[in-house]
XYZ file of C-alpha atoms in Angstrom:
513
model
C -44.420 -24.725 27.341
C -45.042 -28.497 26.963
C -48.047 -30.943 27.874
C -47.143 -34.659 27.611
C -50.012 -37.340 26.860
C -50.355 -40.860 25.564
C -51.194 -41.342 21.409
C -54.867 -40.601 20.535
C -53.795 -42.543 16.894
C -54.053 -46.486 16.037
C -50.773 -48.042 15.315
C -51.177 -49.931 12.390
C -49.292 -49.324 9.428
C -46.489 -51.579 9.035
C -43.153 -51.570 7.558
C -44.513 -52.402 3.750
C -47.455 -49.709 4.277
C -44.436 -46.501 5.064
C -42.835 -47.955 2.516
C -45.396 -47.585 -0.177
C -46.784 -44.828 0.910
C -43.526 -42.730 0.580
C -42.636 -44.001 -2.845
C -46.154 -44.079 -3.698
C -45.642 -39.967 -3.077
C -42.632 -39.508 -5.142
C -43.776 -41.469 -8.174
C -46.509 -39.733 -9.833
C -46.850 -38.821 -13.337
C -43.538 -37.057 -14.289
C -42.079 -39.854 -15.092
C -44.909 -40.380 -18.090
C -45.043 -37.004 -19.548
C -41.562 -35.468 -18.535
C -38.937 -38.281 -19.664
C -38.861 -36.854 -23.308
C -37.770 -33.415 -21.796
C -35.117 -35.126 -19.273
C -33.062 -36.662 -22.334
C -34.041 -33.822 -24.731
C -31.584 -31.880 -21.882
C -29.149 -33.735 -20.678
C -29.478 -37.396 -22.894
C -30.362 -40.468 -22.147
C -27.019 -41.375 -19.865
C -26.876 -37.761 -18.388
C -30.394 -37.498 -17.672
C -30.096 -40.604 -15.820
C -27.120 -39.601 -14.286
C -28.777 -36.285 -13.249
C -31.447 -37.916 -11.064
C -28.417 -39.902 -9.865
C -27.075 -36.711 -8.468
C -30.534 -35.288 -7.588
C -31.159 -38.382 -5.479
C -28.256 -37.951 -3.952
C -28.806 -34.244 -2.700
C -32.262 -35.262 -1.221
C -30.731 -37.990 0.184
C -28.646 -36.251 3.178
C -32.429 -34.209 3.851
C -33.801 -37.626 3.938
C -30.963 -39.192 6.379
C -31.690 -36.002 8.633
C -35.699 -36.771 8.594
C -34.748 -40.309 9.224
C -33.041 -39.636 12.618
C -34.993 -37.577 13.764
C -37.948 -38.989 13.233
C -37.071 -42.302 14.810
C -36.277 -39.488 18.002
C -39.198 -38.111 18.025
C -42.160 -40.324 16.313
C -45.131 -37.858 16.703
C -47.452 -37.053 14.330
C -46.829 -33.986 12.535
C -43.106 -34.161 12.042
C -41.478 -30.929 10.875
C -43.579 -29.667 13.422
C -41.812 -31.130 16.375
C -39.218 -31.332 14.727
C -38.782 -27.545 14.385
C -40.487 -26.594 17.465
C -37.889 -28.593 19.721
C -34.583 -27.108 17.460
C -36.499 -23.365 16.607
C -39.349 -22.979 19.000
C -42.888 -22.404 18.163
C -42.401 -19.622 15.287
C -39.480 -21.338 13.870
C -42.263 -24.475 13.925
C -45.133 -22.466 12.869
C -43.323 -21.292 9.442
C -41.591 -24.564 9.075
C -45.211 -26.333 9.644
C -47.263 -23.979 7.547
C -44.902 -24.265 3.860
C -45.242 -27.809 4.154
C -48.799 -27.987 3.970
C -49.071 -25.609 1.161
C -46.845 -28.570 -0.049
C -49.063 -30.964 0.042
C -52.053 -28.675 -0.351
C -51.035 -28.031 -3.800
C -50.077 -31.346 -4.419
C -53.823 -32.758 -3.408
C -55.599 -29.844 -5.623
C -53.146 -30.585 -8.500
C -53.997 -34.176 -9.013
C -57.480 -33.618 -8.822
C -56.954 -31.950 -12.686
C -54.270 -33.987 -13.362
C -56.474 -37.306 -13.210
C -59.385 -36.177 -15.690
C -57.114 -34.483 -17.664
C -55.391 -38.051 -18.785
C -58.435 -39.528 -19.398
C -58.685 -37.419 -22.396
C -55.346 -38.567 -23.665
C -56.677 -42.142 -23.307
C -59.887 -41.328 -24.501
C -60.346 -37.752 -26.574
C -64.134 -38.150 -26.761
C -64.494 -38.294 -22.889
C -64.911 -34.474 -22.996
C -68.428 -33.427 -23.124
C -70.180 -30.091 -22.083
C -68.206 -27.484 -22.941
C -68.764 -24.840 -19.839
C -65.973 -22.113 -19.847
C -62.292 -21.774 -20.396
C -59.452 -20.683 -17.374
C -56.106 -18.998 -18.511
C -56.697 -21.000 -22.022
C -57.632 -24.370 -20.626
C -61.380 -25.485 -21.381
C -63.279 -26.744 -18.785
C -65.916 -29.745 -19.413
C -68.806 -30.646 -17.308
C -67.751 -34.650 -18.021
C -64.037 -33.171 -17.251
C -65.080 -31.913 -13.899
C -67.488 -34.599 -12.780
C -64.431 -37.256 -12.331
C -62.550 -34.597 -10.582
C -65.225 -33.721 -8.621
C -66.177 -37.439 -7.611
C -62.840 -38.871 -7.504
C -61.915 -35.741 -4.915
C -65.105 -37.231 -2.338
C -63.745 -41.226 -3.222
C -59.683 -39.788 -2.160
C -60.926 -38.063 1.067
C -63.434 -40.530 2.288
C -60.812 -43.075 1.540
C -58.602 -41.101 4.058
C -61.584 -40.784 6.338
C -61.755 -44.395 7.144
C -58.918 -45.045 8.594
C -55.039 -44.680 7.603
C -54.616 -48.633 7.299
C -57.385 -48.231 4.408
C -55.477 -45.669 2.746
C -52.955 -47.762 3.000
C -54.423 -50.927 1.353
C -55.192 -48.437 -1.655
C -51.600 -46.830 -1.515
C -50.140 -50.768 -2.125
C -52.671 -51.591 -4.620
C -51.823 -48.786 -6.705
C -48.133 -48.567 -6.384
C -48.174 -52.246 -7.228
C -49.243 -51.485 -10.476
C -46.780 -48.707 -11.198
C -44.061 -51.176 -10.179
C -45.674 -53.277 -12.182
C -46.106 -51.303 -15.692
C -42.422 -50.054 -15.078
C -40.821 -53.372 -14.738
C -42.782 -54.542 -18.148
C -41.348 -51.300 -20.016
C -37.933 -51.911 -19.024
C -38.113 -55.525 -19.143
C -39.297 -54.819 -23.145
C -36.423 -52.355 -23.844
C -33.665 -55.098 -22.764
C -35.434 -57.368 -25.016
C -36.655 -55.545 -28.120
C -34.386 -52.227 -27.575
C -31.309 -51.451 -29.501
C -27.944 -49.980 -28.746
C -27.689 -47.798 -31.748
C -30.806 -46.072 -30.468
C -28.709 -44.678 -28.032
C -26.115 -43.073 -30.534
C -26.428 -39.099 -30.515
C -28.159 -39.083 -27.081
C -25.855 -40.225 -24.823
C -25.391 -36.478 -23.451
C -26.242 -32.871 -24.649
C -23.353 -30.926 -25.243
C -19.920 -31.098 -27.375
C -17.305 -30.476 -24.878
C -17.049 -31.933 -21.157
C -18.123 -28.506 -19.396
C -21.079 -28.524 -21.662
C -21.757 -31.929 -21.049
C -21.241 -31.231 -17.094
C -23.435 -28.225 -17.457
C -26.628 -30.492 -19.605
C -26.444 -32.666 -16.498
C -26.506 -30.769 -13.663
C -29.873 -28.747 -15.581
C -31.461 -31.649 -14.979
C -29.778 -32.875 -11.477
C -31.475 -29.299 -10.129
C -34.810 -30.333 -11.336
C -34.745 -33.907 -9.959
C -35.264 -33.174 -6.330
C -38.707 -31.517 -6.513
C -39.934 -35.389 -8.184
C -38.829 -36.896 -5.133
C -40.870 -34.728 -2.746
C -42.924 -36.729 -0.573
C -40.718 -39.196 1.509
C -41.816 -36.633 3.960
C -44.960 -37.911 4.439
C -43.419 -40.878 6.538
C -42.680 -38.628 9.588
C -46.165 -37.371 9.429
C -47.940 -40.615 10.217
C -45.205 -41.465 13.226
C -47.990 -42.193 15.427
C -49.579 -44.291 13.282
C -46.686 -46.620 12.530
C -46.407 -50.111 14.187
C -42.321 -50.262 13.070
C -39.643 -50.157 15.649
C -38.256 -46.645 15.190
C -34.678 -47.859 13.982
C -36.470 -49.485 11.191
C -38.221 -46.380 10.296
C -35.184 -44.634 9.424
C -33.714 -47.348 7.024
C -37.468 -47.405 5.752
C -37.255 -43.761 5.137
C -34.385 -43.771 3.333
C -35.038 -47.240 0.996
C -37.877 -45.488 -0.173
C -35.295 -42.598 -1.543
C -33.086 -44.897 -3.149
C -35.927 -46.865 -5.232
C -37.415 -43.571 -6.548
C -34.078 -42.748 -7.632
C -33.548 -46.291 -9.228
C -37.092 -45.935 -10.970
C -37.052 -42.650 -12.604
C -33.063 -43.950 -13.967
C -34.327 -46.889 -15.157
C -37.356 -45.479 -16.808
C -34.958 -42.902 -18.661
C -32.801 -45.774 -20.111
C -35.560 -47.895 -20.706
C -37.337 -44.905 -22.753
C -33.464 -44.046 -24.882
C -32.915 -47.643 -25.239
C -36.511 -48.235 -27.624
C -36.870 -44.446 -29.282
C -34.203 -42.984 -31.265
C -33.784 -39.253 -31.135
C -36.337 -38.431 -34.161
C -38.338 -40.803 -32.035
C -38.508 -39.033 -29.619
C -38.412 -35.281 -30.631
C -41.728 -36.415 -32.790
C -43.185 -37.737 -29.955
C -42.943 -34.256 -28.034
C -44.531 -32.664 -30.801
C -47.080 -35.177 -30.952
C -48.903 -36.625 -28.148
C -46.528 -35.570 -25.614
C -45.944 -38.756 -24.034
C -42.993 -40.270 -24.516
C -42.635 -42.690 -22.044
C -46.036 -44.232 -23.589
C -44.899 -44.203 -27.161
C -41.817 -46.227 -25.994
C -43.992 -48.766 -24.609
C -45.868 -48.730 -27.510
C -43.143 -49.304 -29.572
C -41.614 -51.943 -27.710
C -44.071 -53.522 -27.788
C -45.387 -52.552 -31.186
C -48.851 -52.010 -29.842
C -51.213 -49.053 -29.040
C -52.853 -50.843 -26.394
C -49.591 -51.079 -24.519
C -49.065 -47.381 -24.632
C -52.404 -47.009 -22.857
C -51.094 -49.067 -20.057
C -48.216 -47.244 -19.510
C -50.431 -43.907 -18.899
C -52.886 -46.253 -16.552
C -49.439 -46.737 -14.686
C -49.115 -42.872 -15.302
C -52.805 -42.027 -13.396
C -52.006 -44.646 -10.258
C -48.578 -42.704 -10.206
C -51.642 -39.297 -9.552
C -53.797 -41.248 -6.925
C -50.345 -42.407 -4.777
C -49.397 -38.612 -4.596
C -52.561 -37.560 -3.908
C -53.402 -40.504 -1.793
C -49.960 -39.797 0.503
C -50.486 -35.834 0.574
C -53.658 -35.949 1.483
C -52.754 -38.035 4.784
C -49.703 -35.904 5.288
C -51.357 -32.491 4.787
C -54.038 -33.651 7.485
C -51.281 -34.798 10.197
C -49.747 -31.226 9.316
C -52.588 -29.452 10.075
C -53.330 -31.640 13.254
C -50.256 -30.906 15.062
C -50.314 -27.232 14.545
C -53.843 -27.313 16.058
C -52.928 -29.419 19.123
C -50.611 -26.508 19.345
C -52.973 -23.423 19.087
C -51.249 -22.199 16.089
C -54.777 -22.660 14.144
C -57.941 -23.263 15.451
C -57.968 -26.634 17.886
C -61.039 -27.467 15.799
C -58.342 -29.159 13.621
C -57.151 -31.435 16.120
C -60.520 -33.304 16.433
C -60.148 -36.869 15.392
C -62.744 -38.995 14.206
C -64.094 -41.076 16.826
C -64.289 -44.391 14.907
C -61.693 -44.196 12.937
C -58.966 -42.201 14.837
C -58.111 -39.914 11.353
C -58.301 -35.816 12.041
C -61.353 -35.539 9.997
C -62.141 -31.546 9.950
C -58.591 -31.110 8.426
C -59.545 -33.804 5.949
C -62.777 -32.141 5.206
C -60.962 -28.754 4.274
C -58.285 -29.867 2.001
C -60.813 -32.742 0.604
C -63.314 -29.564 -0.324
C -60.147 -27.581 -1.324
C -59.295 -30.209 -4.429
C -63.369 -30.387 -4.861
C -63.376 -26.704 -5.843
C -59.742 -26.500 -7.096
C -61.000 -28.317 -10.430
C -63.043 -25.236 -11.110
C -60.188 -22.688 -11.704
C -58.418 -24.907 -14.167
C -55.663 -27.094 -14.704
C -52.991 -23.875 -15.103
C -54.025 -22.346 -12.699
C -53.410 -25.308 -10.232
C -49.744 -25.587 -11.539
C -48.862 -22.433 -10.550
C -50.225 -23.760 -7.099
C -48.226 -26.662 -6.932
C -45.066 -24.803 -8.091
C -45.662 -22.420 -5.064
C -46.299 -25.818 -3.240
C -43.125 -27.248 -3.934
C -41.217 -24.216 -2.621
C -42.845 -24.431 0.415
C -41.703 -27.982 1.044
C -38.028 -27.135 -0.240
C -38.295 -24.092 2.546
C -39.633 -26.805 5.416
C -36.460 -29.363 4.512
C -33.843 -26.184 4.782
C -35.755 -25.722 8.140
C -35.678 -29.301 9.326
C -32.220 -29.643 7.977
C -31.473 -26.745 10.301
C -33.055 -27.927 13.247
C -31.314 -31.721 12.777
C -27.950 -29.740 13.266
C -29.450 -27.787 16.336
C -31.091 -30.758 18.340
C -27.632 -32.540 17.911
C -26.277 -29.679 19.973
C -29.138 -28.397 22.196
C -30.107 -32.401 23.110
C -26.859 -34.255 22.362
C -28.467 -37.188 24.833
C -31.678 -37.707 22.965
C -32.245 -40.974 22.274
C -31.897 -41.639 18.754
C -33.202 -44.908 17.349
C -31.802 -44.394 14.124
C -28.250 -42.531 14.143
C -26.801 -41.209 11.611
C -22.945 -41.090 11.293
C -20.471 -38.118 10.547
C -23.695 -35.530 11.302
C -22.191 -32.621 10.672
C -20.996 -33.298 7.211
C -24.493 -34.897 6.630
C -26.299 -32.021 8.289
C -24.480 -29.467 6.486
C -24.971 -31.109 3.481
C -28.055 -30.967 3.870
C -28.715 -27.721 4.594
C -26.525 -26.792 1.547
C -28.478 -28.827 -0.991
C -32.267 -27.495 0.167
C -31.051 -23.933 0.784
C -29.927 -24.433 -2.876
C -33.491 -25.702 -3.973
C -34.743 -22.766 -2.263
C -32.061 -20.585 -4.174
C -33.453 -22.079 -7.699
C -37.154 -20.730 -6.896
C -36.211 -17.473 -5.674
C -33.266 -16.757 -8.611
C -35.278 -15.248 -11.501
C -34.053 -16.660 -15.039
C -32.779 -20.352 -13.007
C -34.733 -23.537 -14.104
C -37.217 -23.238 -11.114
C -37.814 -19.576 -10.581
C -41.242 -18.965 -9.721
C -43.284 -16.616 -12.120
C -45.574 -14.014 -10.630
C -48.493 -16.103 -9.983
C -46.908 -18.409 -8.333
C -44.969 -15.567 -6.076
C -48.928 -14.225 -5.679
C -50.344 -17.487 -4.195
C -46.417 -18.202 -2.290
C -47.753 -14.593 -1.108
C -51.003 -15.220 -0.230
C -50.607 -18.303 1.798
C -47.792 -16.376 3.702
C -50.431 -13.400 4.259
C -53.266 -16.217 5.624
C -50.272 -17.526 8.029
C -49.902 -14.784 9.407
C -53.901 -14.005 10.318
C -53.879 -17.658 11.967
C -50.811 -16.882 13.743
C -51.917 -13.347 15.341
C -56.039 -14.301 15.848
C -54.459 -17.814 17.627
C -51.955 -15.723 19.421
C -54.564 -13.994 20.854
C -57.622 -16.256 21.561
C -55.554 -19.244 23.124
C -52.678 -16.941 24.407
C -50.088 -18.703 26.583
C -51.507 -22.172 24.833
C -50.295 -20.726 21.147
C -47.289 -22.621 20.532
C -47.686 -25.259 23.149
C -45.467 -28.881 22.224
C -47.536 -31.801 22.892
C -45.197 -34.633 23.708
C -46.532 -38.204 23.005
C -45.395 -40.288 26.039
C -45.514 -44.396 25.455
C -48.073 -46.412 27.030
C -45.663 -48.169 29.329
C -44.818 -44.647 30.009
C -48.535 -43.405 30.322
C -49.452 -46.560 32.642
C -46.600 -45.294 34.805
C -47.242 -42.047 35.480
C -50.810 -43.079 36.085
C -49.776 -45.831 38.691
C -47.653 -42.619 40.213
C -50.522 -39.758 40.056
C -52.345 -42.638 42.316
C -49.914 -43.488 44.212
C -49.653 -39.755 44.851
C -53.683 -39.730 45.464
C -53.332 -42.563 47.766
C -50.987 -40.580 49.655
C -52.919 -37.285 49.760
C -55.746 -39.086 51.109
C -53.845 -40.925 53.678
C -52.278 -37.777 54.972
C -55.062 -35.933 54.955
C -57.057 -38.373 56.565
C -54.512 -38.313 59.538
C -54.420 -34.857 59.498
C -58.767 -34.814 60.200
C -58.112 -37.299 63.025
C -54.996 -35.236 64.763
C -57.552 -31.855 64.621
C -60.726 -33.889 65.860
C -58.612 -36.108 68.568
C -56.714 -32.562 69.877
C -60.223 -30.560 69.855
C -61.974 -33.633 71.951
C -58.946 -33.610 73.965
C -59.539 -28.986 74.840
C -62.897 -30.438 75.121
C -62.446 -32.756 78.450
């Protein structure tokens, strides 16, 4: 069953605003406290190389998004997406593990921010209150969390184009920070830094094996491109250029995270760096630090670090809302969902209940909330398999859709596709692989399923031939049209009708005489 209407959503993001929004999402603060663990695997070169190779397995999912959403730019994404290529359970699924996506994401980062003001400042903690799965909890540690949660959702609130203006300022500054760290290693690096770290492993297979450890972590860093497709309403681009958009903002995450490895090898030798993991933890930092030969600098580098938090959670918040929009225009949870604000066109009950979700999330704890966004990241490896999937489909089922953006040799791309995201599924679900999820994390994967399901059967039966309904978003050329035709149609009616009163009344006076 489908309904057709014109956008209820402002177009006004532009083709810099998609752009920093989706590699605003991907770089958040991995690259800060991970990068000593990336070379400590595979070395400096292979761990570089590994994103390399992770890039390029998200990079056929992203070249599937990218058609498809220039075909069909509506907001929600995977949801249409799916629901055109699986139909409405297929989309409900698909729909539902992306949010816990960027659900988890969202309640993450509101720990993740206070917690690296400590690093920056140790005495900031104050008010001991109780401790969660071994991690103390502060009253000064959960009053930033708490605030910044309200500042991140009313942000969203006010409009998308605000958001925006945030998103740029912010990313600006990671672009920034990085291009001063790597700028410093070319200048005050040094070669022999590099000697013993090149790769991890003393034969070629070994060395083969090191870097494809890290290749299979990579991809789950560059989750969040996705959110592009989930603003498609909002987006003042033509849709070709969405696609190329899309898939730029791939390519420099990829670019990034390599050059920050380098950059990070090139300055800290490997004692350097192992006592740096034992130590503060942040390596990345300490490189900047060194390079610079200055604590201060090292401080930037995590204030790089914390924008890196507020893009993610900035960009997951707005997707996770559009999400949870189009399922409601759909029935598949309540429509109360689908309300927008009336000012300032956002869907502001969905913002209100994953905005109160990272309020309270704070209070169980950072671990806690990493076994969250570990179940999170599943989801949104399960959604790309799906879209994958349905990219394949559509070019079968709709081979005349009009596709903006076209992507060439599709069934090597789509295949590859599927092949690298059913594999990223694989690695959560394999117990003893680098990403297996633990039991927590199956418990909350479990959970969310479990809460799916309610929505699905109490929606099911309260709206019942609604559940599952696709909304299709007509243009406004289009929308003026079939207006000027439901009138014309009127006109008609009326007319007809009209003669139809005057035949009856003319015939009776006629019976009459």
């Amino acid at each position: 069953m489908e309904t057709k209407k014109s956008s209820e959503f402002d177009k006004v993001l532009g083709a810099w605003d998609i752009l920093v929004i989706a590699f605003g999402a991907m770089i958040g603060w991995g690259w800060v406290v991970s990068s000593g663990d990336w070379i400590k695997t595979g070395g400096v070169v292979g761990a570089a190389l590994g994103f390399v190779i992770g890039g390029i397995m998200v990079f056929f999912v992203g070249l599937t998004y990218a058609e498809l959403t220039g075909a069909m730019p509506q907001c929600g994404g995977e949801h249409v997406f799916s629901h055109r290529a699986l139909g409405p359970m297929g989309s409900f699924v698909c729909t539902w593990a992306i949010i816990l996506g960027y659900v988890g994401v969202v309640c993450f980062e509101a720990c993740a921010l206070p917690t690296i003001i400590t690093y920056i400042y140790p005495p900031f903690l104050k008010g001991y209150l109780y401790t969660v799965a071994g991690f103390d909890i502060y009253a000064s540690w959960l009053a930033v969390a708490v605030i910044v949660s309200i500042f991140m959702t009313y942000i969203n609130i006010r409009g998308v184009k605000t958001a925006a203006i945030l998103q740029t300022i912010l990313t600006v500054i990671i672009g920034g920070v990085g291009i001063i760290l790597i700028a410093a290693s070319a200048i005050n690096g040094d070669m022999s830094n590099l000697n013993g770290q090149y790769f991890v492993g003393d034969s070629t297979g070994s060395i083969i094996k090191t870097v494809l450890t890290v290749a299979v972590v990579t991809p789950f860093y560059f989750i969040g491109f996705d959110v592009i497709p989930q603003a498609a309403e909002e987006i003042d681009v033509p849709l070709k250029k969405i696609g190329k958009i899309l898939i730029l903002s791939v390519v420099m995450a990829v670019v990034f995270y390599a050059l920050i490895i380098l950059a990070v090898g090139h300055v800290l030798n490997p004692a350097e760096i192992a006592a740096s993991q034992s130590g503060t933890g942040l390596v990345t930092a300490d490189a900047m630090g060194k390079a610079f030969n200055s604590t201060i600098m090292a401080k930037v580098i995590i204030i790089g670090g914390m924008c890196g938090i507020a893009t993610s959670w900035n960009s997951f918040l707005m997707g996770g809302s559009r999400a949870m929009y189009s399922m409601a225009e759909s029935y598949m949870i309540p429509c109360a969902f689908a309300k927008l604000h009336p000012k300032y066109k956002t869907p502001v009950n969905a913002l209100y209940l994953i905005g109160a979700l990272s309020i309270l999330a704070p209070f169980a704890g950072r671990k806690m909330l990493v076994w969250i966004v570990d179940a999170g990241n599943f989801g949104c490896c399960v959604a790309y398999c799906m879209v994958s999937i349905s990219f394949l489909i559509l070019r079968s089922k709709e081979p005349n859709l009009e596709r903006p953006y076209k992507v060439k040799n599709y069934k090597f791309v789509g295949a590859m596709a599927v092949l690298m995201s059913g594999f990223m599924v694989a690695m959560y679900i394999i117990p003893g692989s680098s990403a297996s999820l633990v039991w927590q994390e199956w418990l909350m994967a479990g959970g969310w399923c479990a809460l799916g399901f309610v929505f699905c059967v109490v929606c099911k039966k309260k709206y019942k031939e609604k559940f599952g309904i696709l909304v299709e978003i007509i243009s406004d050329e289009d929308a003026a049209a079939l207006q000027s035709s439901d009138e014309e149609i009127s006109a008609a009616l009326d007319v007809a009708i009209d003669a139809a009163i005057n035949k009856i009344l003319s015939q009776r006076k006629v019976m009459v005489q």
